[in-house]
Coordinates of C-alpha atoms in Angstrom, one line a residue:
M1 CA 97.7 94.3 97.7
Q2 CA 98.7 97.9 98.1
Q3 CA 100.8 99.4 100.8
F4 CA 101.7 103.1 101.6
Q5 CA 105.4 103.7 102.4
I6 CA 107.7 106.6 103.2
R7 CA 111.4 107.2 103.2
K8 CA 112.7 106.7 106.7
D9 CA 115.3 109.5 106.2
D10 CA 112.9 111.9 104.4
F11 CA 109.3 111.7 105.7
M12 CA 107.9 113.8 102.9
T13 CA 108.9 111.2 100.3
Q14 CA 106.2 108.6 99.8
R15 CA 105.1 105.9 97.5
L16 CA 102.3 103.4 96.9
V17 CA 103.5 99.8 96.3
T18 CA 101.2 97.4 94.6
L19 CA 101.8 93.7 94.6
S20 CA 100.2 91.4 92.1
A21 CA 98.4 88.3 93.1
Q22 CA 101.5 86.3 92.0
E23 CA 103.8 88.4 94.2
Q24 CA 101.7 88.0 97.4
R25 CA 102.0 84.9 99.6
P26 CA 99.0 83.0 98.3
N27 CA 98.5 80.3 100.9
L28 CA 98.2 80.7 104.7
V29 CA 99.9 78.3 107.0
E30 CA 98.1 76.6 109.9
G31 CA 97.1 79.1 112.6
E32 CA 97.2 82.2 110.3
I33 CA 94.5 84.6 109.2
R34 CA 94.3 87.1 106.3
L35 CA 92.8 90.5 107.1
A36 CA 91.4 93.1 104.7
V37 CA 92.1 96.5 106.3
D38 CA 88.8 98.4 106.2
S39 CA 89.6 101.9 107.7
F40 CA 92.1 103.7 109.8
S41 CA 92.8 107.2 111.3
F42 CA 95.8 109.3 110.3
T43 CA 97.0 112.1 112.6
A44 CA 100.1 113.9 113.7
N45 CA 100.5 111.0 116.2
N46 CA 101.5 108.8 113.2
I47 CA 104.2 111.2 112.3
T48 CA 105.5 110.8 115.8
Y49 CA 105.8 107.0 115.1
A50 CA 107.9 107.8 112.1
A51 CA 110.1 110.3 114.0
A52 CA 110.7 107.8 116.8
G53 CA 110.8 104.8 114.4
D54 CA 114.4 103.8 115.0
K55 CA 114.4 104.7 118.7
L56 CA 111.3 102.9 119.7
G57 CA 111.0 100.2 117.1
Y58 CA 108.0 101.4 115.2
W59 CA 109.5 100.5 111.8
Q60 CA 109.7 96.9 112.9
F61 CA 105.9 96.2 113.1
F62 CA 105.2 96.1 109.4
P63 CA 108.1 95.4 107.0
P64 CA 107.8 97.2 103.7
A65 CA 106.5 95.0 100.8
G66 CA 107.8 94.7 97.3
E67 CA 111.3 95.0 95.8
D68 CA 113.9 97.6 96.6
T69 CA 112.7 98.3 100.1
Q70 CA 116.0 99.6 101.4
G71 CA 115.4 102.8 103.3
W72 CA 111.7 102.6 103.1
G73 CA 109.3 102.2 106.0
V74 CA 105.7 101.6 106.9
I75 CA 104.0 103.9 109.5
P76 CA 101.7 102.0 111.8
V77 CA 98.1 103.2 112.0
W78 CA 95.0 102.5 114.2
G79 CA 92.0 101.1 112.6
F80 CA 89.6 98.2 111.8
A81 CA 90.1 95.1 109.6
D82 CA 88.0 92.1 108.7
V83 CA 89.1 88.4 108.5
I84 CA 88.7 87.3 104.9
E85 CA 90.5 84.0 105.2
S86 CA 91.3 81.9 108.2
R87 CA 93.3 78.8 109.1
C88 CA 92.7 79.5 112.8
E89 CA 89.5 77.8 114.1
E90 CA 89.1 80.3 117.0
V91 CA 89.1 83.3 114.6
P92 CA 86.7 82.6 111.7
V93 CA 86.1 84.5 108.5
G94 CA 83.9 87.6 109.3
E95 CA 85.6 88.5 112.5
R96 CA 86.3 92.3 112.9
L97 CA 89.4 93.5 114.7
F98 CA 90.4 96.9 116.1
G99 CA 94.1 97.6 116.6
Y100 CA 97.4 98.4 115.0
F101 CA 97.7 97.9 111.3
P102 CA 99.8 99.0 108.3
P103 CA 98.4 101.5 105.9
A104 CA 97.8 98.7 103.5
T105 CA 94.9 96.7 102.0
Q106 CA 95.8 93.4 103.5
L107 CA 97.8 91.8 106.4
I108 CA 98.6 88.3 107.5
M109 CA 98.5 87.6 111.2
Q110 CA 99.1 84.7 113.5
P111 CA 96.6 84.9 116.4
A112 CA 97.9 84.0 119.9
K113 CA 96.6 84.3 123.4
I114 CA 93.0 84.3 122.1
S115 CA 90.2 85.2 124.5
A116 CA 86.6 86.1 124.0
Q117 CA 87.3 89.7 123.3
R118 CA 91.0 90.0 122.5
L119 CA 93.9 88.3 120.7
M120 CA 97.6 89.0 120.1
D121 CA 99.5 88.8 116.9
G122 CA 102.0 86.1 117.5
N123 CA 104.3 86.7 114.5
A124 CA 107.9 86.1 115.5
H125 CA 109.1 89.6 114.3
R126 CA 106.7 91.3 116.7
A127 CA 107.5 89.2 119.8
K128 CA 109.9 91.7 121.4
L129 CA 107.8 94.7 120.5
P130 CA 105.5 96.4 123.1
A131 CA 102.6 94.1 123.9
G132 CA 100.1 96.9 123.9
Y133 CA 100.7 97.3 120.1
N134 CA 100.3 93.6 119.5
A135 CA 96.9 93.3 121.1
Y136 CA 93.6 93.4 119.0
S137 CA 90.0 93.8 120.1
R138 CA 87.4 91.4 118.7
V139 CA 84.8 94.1 118.5
L140 CA 81.9 91.9 117.4
H141 CA 82.1 90.3 120.9
E142 CA 82.0 93.6 122.8
P143 CA 78.7 94.1 124.6
N144 CA 78.6 97.9 123.7
Y145 CA 80.1 97.8 120.2
D146 CA 78.6 100.4 118.0
P147 CA 79.8 100.7 114.4
A148 CA 78.7 104.4 114.3
K149 CA 81.4 105.2 116.9
E150 CA 84.3 103.6 115.0
P151 CA 85.7 106.9 113.6
E152 CA 86.1 108.4 117.0
R153 CA 87.6 105.2 118.3
M154 CA 90.2 105.2 115.6
L155 CA 91.0 108.8 116.1
L156 CA 90.9 109.2 119.8
W157 CA 91.7 105.8 121.5
P158 CA 95.4 105.8 120.7
L159 CA 95.7 109.5 121.7
H160 CA 93.5 109.6 124.8
I161 CA 95.0 106.5 126.2
T162 CA 98.2 108.5 126.3
S163 CA 96.3 111.4 127.8
F164 CA 95.0 109.1 130.6
C165 CA 98.5 107.7 131.2
L166 CA 100.1 111.2 131.4
W167 CA 97.4 112.4 133.9
D168 CA 97.9 109.2 136.0
A169 CA 101.7 109.5 135.9
L170 CA 101.6 113.2 137.0
K171 CA 99.1 112.5 139.8
D172 CA 101.0 109.5 141.0
K173 CA 104.1 111.7 141.4
D174 CA 102.0 114.4 143.2
W175 CA 102.3 116.6 140.1
R176 CA 106.1 116.7 140.5
G177 CA 105.6 119.5 143.0
A178 CA 104.2 121.8 140.4
Q179 CA 101.6 124.6 140.9
Q180 CA 101.1 124.9 137.1
I181 CA 101.3 122.4 134.2
I182 CA 102.3 123.9 130.9
I183 CA 101.2 122.0 127.8
L184 CA 103.0 122.7 124.6
S185 CA 101.2 122.1 121.3
A186 CA 98.0 122.3 123.2
S187 CA 95.7 122.0 120.1
S188 CA 96.8 118.4 119.6
K189 CA 94.1 115.8 120.5
T190 CA 96.4 114.2 123.0
S191 CA 96.9 117.6 124.7
A192 CA 93.2 118.2 124.7
G193 CA 92.6 114.8 126.3
L194 CA 95.2 115.6 129.0
G195 CA 93.7 119.0 129.5
Y196 CA 90.3 117.4 129.9
A197 CA 91.7 114.9 132.5
L198 CA 93.3 117.7 134.5
F199 CA 90.2 119.9 134.3
K200 CA 88.1 117.1 135.7
D201 CA 90.5 116.4 138.6
P202 CA 89.9 118.8 141.5
D203 CA 93.4 118.1 142.9
A204 CA 95.2 119.1 139.7
P205 CA 97.3 122.2 139.4
A206 CA 96.4 125.1 137.1
T207 CA 97.0 124.3 133.4
I208 CA 98.5 126.7 130.8
A209 CA 98.0 125.9 127.1
V210 CA 100.6 127.0 124.6
T211 CA 99.6 126.9 121.0
S212 CA 100.0 128.7 117.7
A213 CA 98.2 132.0 117.1
R214 CA 95.9 130.4 114.5
N215 CA 94.8 127.8 117.0
T216 CA 94.3 130.1 120.0
A217 CA 90.6 130.7 119.5
L218 CA 89.9 126.9 119.2
V219 CA 92.0 126.0 122.3
K220 CA 90.2 128.7 124.3
S221 CA 86.8 127.4 123.1
L222 CA 87.6 124.0 124.7
D223 CA 87.2 125.8 128.0
I224 CA 89.4 123.4 130.0
Y225 CA 92.6 125.4 130.5
H226 CA 93.2 128.1 133.1
D227 CA 95.1 130.2 130.5
V228 CA 95.9 130.0 126.8
V229 CA 99.0 131.7 125.3
D230 CA 100.6 131.6 121.9
Y231 CA 104.3 130.8 121.2
Q232 CA 105.1 134.5 121.1
Q233 CA 103.8 135.1 124.6
L234 CA 105.9 132.6 126.6
S235 CA 107.3 135.4 128.8
S236 CA 103.8 136.1 130.0
I237 CA 103.7 132.7 131.8
N238 CA 104.1 133.0 135.6
Q239 CA 107.8 132.2 136.3
D240 CA 107.6 132.5 140.1
I241 CA 105.9 129.2 140.9
P242 CA 107.0 125.5 140.4
S243 CA 106.1 124.4 136.9
V244 CA 106.0 121.2 134.9
I245 CA 106.1 121.2 131.1
V246 CA 104.4 118.5 129.1
D247 CA 105.8 118.8 125.6
M248 CA 103.8 117.4 122.7
S249 CA 105.7 119.4 120.1
G250 CA 109.4 118.4 120.2
N251 CA 110.3 122.0 119.3
S252 CA 113.6 122.5 121.0
S253 CA 113.8 126.2 120.5
V254 CA 110.5 126.7 122.4
L255 CA 111.7 124.4 125.2
K256 CA 114.9 126.3 125.5
E257 CA 113.1 129.7 125.7
L258 CA 110.6 128.4 128.2
S259 CA 113.2 126.6 130.4
K260 CA 115.3 129.8 130.5
H261 CA 112.2 131.8 131.4
L262 CA 111.2 129.5 134.2
G263 CA 114.7 128.9 135.5
E264 CA 114.8 126.9 138.8
N265 CA 111.0 126.8 138.9
L266 CA 111.0 124.3 136.1
T267 CA 110.7 121.2 138.2
Y268 CA 110.2 118.6 135.4
C269 CA 109.7 118.2 131.6
I270 CA 107.8 115.3 130.0
N271 CA 108.5 114.9 126.3
V272 CA 105.6 113.1 124.6
G273 CA 105.2 113.8 120.9
L274 CA 106.8 115.4 117.9
T275 CA 104.1 117.4 116.2
H276 CA 106.9 119.9 115.2
W277 CA 109.2 117.0 114.2
D278 CA 110.8 119.2 111.5
E279 CA 112.0 121.6 114.2
A280 CA 113.1 119.0 116.7
Q281 CA 116.8 119.1 117.9
T282 CA 118.7 117.0 120.4
A283 CA 119.5 119.8 122.8
S284 CA 116.7 121.5 124.8
G285 CA 118.7 123.0 127.6
I286 CA 116.9 120.8 130.2
S287 CA 118.9 118.4 132.3
A288 CA 118.3 114.7 132.0
E289 CA 117.5 114.5 135.8
R290 CA 114.5 116.9 135.2
S291 CA 113.1 115.3 132.0
E292 CA 111.9 112.1 130.5
F293 CA 110.6 110.7 127.2
F294 CA 107.1 109.4 128.1
F295 CA 106.3 106.0 126.6
A296 CA 102.6 105.2 127.2
P297 CA 102.9 101.4 126.6
G298 CA 105.5 101.2 129.4
H299 CA 103.2 103.0 131.7
I300 CA 100.3 100.7 130.7
Q301 CA 102.3 97.6 131.5
Q302 CA 103.2 99.0 134.9
R303 CA 99.6 99.8 135.7
M304 CA 98.5 96.4 134.6
Q305 CA 100.8 95.0 137.2
D306 CA 99.6 97.4 139.8
W307 CA 95.9 97.2 139.2
G308 CA 95.6 94.0 137.2
P309 CA 94.5 94.0 133.5
Q310 CA 90.8 94.3 134.4
G311 CA 91.5 97.1 136.9
F312 CA 93.4 99.1 134.2
A313 CA 90.7 98.4 131.6
E314 CA 87.9 99.7 133.9
R315 CA 89.7 102.9 134.9
S316 CA 91.0 103.8 131.5
Q317 CA 87.8 102.9 129.6
R318 CA 85.8 105.0 132.0
F319 CA 88.0 108.0 131.1
M320 CA 88.0 107.1 127.4
H321 CA 84.2 107.0 127.3
E322 CA 83.9 110.4 129.1
A323 CA 86.6 112.1 127.0
A324 CA 85.1 110.8 123.7
H325 CA 81.7 112.0 124.7
W326 CA 83.2 115.5 125.4
S327 CA 85.2 115.5 122.1
R328 CA 82.0 115.1 120.1
Q329 CA 81.3 118.7 120.9
W330 CA 84.2 119.9 118.7
L331 CA 85.7 117.1 116.7
K332 CA 85.0 117.1 112.9
V333 CA 85.7 113.8 111.0
K334 CA 86.9 114.0 107.4
T335 CA 86.7 110.7 105.5
L336 CA 88.9 110.1 102.4
E337 CA 88.8 107.1 100.1
G338 CA 91.6 104.6 99.5
L339 CA 95.3 104.7 100.0
S340 CA 95.4 107.3 97.2
G341 CA 93.4 109.5 99.5
L342 CA 96.1 109.1 102.2
A343 CA 98.8 109.9 99.6
E344 CA 97.0 113.2 98.8
I345 CA 96.4 114.3 102.4
Y346 CA 99.8 113.0 103.8
P347 CA 101.8 116.2 103.1
E348 CA 99.2 118.2 104.9
V349 CA 99.4 115.9 108.0
C350 CA 103.1 115.8 107.8
Q351 CA 103.5 119.5 107.8
G352 CA 100.9 120.2 110.5
R353 CA 98.4 121.8 108.2
I354 CA 95.3 119.8 109.2
A355 CA 92.9 121.9 111.3
A356 CA 93.2 121.1 115.0
D357 CA 89.5 120.2 115.3
E358 CA 89.6 117.9 112.3
G359 CA 90.3 114.1 112.2
V360 CA 91.2 112.2 109.1
I361 CA 89.8 108.7 108.4
I362 CA 91.0 106.7 105.5
K363 CA 88.3 104.3 104.2
L364 CA 89.5 101.4 101.9
A365 CA 87.2 100.0 99.3
V366 CA 86.5 96.3 99.2
N367 CA 88.3 95.9 95.9
D368 CA 91.3 98.0 96.7

């Protein structure tokens, strides 16, 4: 068994840990299943998991394997895995699951709350973690399951569900009184999903995309924003109307400059991601009363209470289907082999050097 790990205090430091057959837990206990991870996506969103690992508990999902694990962590990823051994009658060998996995070749789970299309991982160390991350789809039981669409599902589902929740939260609060919504790090796939949701909503305010100069042409080509500016053009943004910032970057210097530019017309700031995690600071100059850190699983839980699980599934899946169909016009998928492929591309992802219209999929071989 192999597992990809990073230093929790230095994201750029990585290692591949290999456990021999003797070092692995050889026998399952009653109710457990053993999964072979087949493939997963790896994006800037995964770096956000690392940056918020202590604050939001992301390090707790998958403990690092091997000896001398002090200071090392495992970044969760979204992907597919197959059941290769089972002591759970309801989840036989051959089942295929979509959900939250470690970047590793194998994982032992304890299925709970099993239904026809879903199950939860009931392992004790995950009991207090957000339920949305502990849920897995039994994809072979889905009526519209299409293996050819797995790459975009891995890449876009965890991002576009956040896009949907952001749009819904803004609409629910009547856009926080804003006449324009300014999206920072607008080339990110979560930003594109939010931009698409706002573009499709006739009641939404104007949207301003802020991105790097090298991504300006791509962001403009998406044709969903009212205006696109780069980080050197913040002063060109209209400062005379109420504005909301949706910050996907975590770049405090940009937030400071923009909040100073907008002044009292900055009605609210929603902090979502840390695509510029290396430039993040604690102080942004925006008061706590006018800002929040947006945690999509919390919003999902609330909407499941408001609409019921089925109601949330219907509304969100409708958006996800439409957004994925739109994304096929511009999204390019790059597939790499094995955890060694992840190790090679990891510095590029970590430093934001992956093209904005590219998505990385790691495919693990059967004998990894």
